[in-house]
PDB file of C-alpha atoms in Angstrom:
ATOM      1  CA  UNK A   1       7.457  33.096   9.516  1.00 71.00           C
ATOM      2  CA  UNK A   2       3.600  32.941   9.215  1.00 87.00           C
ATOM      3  CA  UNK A   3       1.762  29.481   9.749  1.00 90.00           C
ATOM      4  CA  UNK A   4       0.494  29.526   6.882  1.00 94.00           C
ATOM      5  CA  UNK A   5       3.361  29.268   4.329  1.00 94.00           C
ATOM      6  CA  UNK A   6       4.001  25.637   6.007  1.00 94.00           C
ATOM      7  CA  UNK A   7       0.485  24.950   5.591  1.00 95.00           C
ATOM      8  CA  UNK A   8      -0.512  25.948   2.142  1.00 96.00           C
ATOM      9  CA  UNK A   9       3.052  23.252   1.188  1.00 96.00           C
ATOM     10  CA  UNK A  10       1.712  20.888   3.144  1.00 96.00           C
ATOM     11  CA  UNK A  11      -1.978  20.935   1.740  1.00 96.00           C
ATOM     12  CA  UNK A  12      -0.329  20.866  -1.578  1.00 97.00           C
ATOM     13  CA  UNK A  13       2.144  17.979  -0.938  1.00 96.00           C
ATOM     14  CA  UNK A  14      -0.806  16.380   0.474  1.00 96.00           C
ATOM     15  CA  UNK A  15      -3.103  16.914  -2.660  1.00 97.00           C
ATOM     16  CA  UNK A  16      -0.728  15.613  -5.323  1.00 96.00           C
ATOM     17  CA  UNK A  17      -0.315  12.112  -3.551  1.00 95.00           C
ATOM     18  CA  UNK A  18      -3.725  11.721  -3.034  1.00 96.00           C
ATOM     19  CA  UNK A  19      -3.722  12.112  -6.458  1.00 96.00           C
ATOM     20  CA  UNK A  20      -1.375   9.727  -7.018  1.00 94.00           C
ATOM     21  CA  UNK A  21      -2.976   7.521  -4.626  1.00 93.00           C
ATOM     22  CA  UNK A  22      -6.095   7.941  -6.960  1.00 94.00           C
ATOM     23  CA  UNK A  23      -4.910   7.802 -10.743  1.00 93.00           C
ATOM     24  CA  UNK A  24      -2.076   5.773 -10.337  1.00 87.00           C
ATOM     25  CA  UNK A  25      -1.727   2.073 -11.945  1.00 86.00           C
ATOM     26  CA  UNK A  26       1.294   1.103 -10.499  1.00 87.00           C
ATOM     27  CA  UNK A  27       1.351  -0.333  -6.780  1.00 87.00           C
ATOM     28  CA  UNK A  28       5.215   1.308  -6.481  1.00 88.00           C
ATOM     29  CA  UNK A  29       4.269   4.611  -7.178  1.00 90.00           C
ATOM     30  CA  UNK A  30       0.924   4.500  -5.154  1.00 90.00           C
ATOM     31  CA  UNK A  31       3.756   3.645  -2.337  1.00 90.00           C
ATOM     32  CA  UNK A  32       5.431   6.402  -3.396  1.00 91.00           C
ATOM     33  CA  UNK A  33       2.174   8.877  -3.063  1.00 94.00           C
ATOM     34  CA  UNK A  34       1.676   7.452   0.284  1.00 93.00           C
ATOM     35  CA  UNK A  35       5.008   8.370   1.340  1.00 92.00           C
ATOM     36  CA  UNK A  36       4.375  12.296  -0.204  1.00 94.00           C
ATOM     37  CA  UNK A  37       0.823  12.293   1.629  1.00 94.00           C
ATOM     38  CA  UNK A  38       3.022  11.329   4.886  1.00 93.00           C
ATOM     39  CA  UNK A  39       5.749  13.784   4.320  1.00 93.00           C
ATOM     40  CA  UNK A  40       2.778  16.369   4.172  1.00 95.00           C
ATOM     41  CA  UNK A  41       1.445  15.501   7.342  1.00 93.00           C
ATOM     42  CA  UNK A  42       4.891  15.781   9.039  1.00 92.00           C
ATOM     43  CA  UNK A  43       5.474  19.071   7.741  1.00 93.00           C
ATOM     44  CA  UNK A  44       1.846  20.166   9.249  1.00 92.00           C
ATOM     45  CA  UNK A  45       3.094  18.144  12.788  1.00 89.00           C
ATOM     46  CA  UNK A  46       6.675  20.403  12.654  1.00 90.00           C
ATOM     47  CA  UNK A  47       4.904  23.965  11.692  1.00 90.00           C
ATOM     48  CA  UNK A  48       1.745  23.710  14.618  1.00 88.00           C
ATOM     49  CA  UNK A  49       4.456  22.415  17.180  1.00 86.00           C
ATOM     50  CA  UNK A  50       6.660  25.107  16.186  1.00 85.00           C
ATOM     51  CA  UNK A  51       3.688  28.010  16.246  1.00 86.00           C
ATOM     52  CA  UNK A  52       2.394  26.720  19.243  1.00 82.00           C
ATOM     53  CA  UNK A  53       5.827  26.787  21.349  1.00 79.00           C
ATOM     54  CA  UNK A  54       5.773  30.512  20.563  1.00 73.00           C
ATOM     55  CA  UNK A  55       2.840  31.057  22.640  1.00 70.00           C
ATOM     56  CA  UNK A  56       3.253  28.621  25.569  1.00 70.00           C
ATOM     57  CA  UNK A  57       5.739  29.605  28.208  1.00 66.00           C
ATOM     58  CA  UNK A  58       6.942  25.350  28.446  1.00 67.00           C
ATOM     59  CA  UNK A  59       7.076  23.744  25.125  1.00 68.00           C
ATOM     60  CA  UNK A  60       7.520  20.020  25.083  1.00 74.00           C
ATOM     61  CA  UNK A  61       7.876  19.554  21.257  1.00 78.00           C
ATOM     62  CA  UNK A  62       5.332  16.973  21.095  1.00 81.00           C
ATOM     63  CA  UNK A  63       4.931  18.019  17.385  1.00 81.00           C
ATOM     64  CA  UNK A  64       8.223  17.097  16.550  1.00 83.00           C
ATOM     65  CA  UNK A  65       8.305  13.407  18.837  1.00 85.00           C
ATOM     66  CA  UNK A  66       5.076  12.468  16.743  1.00 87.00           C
ATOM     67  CA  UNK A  67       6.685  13.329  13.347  1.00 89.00           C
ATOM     68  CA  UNK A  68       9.904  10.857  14.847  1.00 89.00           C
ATOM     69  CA  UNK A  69       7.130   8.674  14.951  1.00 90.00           C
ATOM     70  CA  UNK A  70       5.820   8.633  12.223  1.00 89.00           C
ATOM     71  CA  UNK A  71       8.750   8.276   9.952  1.00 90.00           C
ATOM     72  CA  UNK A  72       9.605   5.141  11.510  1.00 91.00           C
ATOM     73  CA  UNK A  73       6.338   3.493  10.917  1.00 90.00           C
ATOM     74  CA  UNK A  74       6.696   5.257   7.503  1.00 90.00           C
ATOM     75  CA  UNK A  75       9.946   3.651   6.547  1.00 90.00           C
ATOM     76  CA  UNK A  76       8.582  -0.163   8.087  1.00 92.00           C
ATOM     77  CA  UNK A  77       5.997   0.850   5.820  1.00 89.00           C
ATOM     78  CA  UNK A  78       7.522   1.730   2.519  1.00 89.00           C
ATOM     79  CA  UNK A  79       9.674  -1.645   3.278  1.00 91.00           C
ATOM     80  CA  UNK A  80       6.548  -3.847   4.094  1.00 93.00           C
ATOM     81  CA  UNK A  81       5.075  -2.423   0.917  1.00 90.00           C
ATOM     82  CA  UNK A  82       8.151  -2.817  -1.315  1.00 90.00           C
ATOM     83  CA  UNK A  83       8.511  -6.284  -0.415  1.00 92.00           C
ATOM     84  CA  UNK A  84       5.283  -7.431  -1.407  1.00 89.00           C
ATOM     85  CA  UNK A  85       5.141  -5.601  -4.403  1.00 88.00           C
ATOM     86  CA  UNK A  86       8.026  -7.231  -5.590  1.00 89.00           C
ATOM     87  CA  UNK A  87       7.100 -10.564  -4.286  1.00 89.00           C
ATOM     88  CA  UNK A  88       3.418 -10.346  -6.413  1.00 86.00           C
ATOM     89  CA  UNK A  89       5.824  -9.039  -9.410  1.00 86.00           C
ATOM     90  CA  UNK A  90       7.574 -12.154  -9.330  1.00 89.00           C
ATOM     91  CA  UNK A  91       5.177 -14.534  -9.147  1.00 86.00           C
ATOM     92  CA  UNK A  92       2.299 -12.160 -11.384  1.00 83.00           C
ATOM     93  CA  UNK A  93       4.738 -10.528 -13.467  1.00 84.00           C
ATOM     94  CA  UNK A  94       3.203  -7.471 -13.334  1.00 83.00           C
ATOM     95  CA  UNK A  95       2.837  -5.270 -10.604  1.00 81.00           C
ATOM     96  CA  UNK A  96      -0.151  -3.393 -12.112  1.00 84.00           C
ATOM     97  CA  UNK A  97      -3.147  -2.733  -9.807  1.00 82.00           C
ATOM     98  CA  UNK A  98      -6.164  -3.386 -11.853  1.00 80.00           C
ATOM     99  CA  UNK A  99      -4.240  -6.595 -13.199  1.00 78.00           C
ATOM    100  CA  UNK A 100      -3.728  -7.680  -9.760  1.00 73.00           C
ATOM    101  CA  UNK A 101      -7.218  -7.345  -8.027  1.00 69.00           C
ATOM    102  CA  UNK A 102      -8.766  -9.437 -11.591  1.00 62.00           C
ATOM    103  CA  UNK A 103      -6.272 -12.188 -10.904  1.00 58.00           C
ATOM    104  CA  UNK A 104      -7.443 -12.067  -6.871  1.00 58.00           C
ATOM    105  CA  UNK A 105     -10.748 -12.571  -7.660  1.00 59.00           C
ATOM    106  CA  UNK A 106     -10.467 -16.474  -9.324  1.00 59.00           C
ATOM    107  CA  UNK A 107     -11.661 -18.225 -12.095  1.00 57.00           C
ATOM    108  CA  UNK A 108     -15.295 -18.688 -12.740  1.00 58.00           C
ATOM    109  CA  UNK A 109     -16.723 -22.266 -12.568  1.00 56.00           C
ATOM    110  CA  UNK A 110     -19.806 -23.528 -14.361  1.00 57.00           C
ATOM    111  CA  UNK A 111     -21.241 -25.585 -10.937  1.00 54.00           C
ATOM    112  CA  UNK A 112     -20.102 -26.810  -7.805  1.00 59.00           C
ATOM    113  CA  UNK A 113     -18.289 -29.449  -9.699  1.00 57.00           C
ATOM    114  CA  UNK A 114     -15.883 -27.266 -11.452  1.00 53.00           C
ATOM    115  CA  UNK A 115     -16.276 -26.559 -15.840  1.00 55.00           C
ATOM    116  CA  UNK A 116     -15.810 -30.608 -16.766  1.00 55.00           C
ATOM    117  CA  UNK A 117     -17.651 -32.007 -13.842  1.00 51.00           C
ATOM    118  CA  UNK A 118     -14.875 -33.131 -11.751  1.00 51.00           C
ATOM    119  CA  UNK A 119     -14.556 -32.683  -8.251  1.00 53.00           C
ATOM    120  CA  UNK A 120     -10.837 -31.654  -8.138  1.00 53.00           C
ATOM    121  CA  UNK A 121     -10.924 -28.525 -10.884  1.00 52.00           C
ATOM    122  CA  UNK A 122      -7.021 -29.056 -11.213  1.00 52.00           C
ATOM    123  CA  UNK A 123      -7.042 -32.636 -12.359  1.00 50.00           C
ATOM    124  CA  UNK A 124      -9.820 -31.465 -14.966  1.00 51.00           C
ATOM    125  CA  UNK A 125      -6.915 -28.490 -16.286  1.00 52.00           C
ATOM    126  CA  UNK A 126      -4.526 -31.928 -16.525  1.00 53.00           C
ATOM    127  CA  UNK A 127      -5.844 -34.878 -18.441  1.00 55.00           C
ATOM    128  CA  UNK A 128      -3.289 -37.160 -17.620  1.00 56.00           C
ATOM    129  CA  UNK A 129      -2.839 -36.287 -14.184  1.00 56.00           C
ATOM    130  CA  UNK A 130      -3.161 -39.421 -11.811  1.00 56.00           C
ATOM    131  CA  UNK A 131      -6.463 -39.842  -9.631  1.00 58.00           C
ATOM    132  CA  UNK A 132      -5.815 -39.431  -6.103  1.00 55.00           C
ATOM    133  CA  UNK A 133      -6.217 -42.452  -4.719  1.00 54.00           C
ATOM    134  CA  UNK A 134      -3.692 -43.952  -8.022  1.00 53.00           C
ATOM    135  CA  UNK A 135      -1.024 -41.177  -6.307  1.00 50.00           C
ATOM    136  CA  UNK A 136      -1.831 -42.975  -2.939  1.00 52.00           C
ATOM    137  CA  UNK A 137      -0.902 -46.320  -4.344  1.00 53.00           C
ATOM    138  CA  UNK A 138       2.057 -44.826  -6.033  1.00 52.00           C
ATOM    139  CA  UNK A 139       3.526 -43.608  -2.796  1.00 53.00           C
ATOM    140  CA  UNK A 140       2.631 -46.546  -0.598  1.00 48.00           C
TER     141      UNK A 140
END
């Protein structure tokens, strides 16, 4: 089989997750592209170690020990990933990229004092929150 049949699959597999890396919205399926564009480079690993072993006399397969490799840290990958996907969906409810990095970014303020000119910008959100030092008497 020529080297290139492997190759051309491999650039193509490649292409369409870096496409999907690129023009997708959703962090799963940008996982998922990742995965494709890792898949690709495996299959380019396999076909050089195998083209190469026909031309050396001692072949040591070190194509095929990287790609071993490399899906492992794929698969800790893909279950890194997964898990903090679903931990932002839970507590974002969304798991939508653009959504995510506005919400990462924080809330404006008006000065260094927060919007109402209070030094703690959550007891400004909460009128009839306690003042600090009344929680520190409550507790005592």
């Amino acid at each position: 089989m020529h080297l290139a049949y492997p190759v051309v699959l491999s650039s193509l597999l490649f292409c369409t997750g870096l496409y999907g890396v690129l023009a997708r919205r959703n962090a799963i399926l940008v996982l998922m592209s990742v995965e494709l564009m890792l898949n690709a480079v495996n299959l380019n690993l396999v076909a050089f170690d195998v083209w190469l072993s026909r031309t050396a006399e001692e072949t040591l397969h070190s194509g095929q020990a990287l790609t071993l490799f490399t899906i492992t840290i794929a698969a800790a990958e893909i279950g890194i990933g997964l898990a903090i996907v679903l931990a932002v969906h839970r507590n974002r409810g969304t798991a939508d990229i653009d959504k995510l990095r506005d919400t990462a970014e924080g809330p404006e303020t008006d000065g260094p004092d927060g919007p109402h000119g209070s030094e703690d910008p959550a007891a400004a959100e909460e009128p009839g929150r306690p003042e600090p030092s009344e929680k520190a008497e409550a507790t005592a």
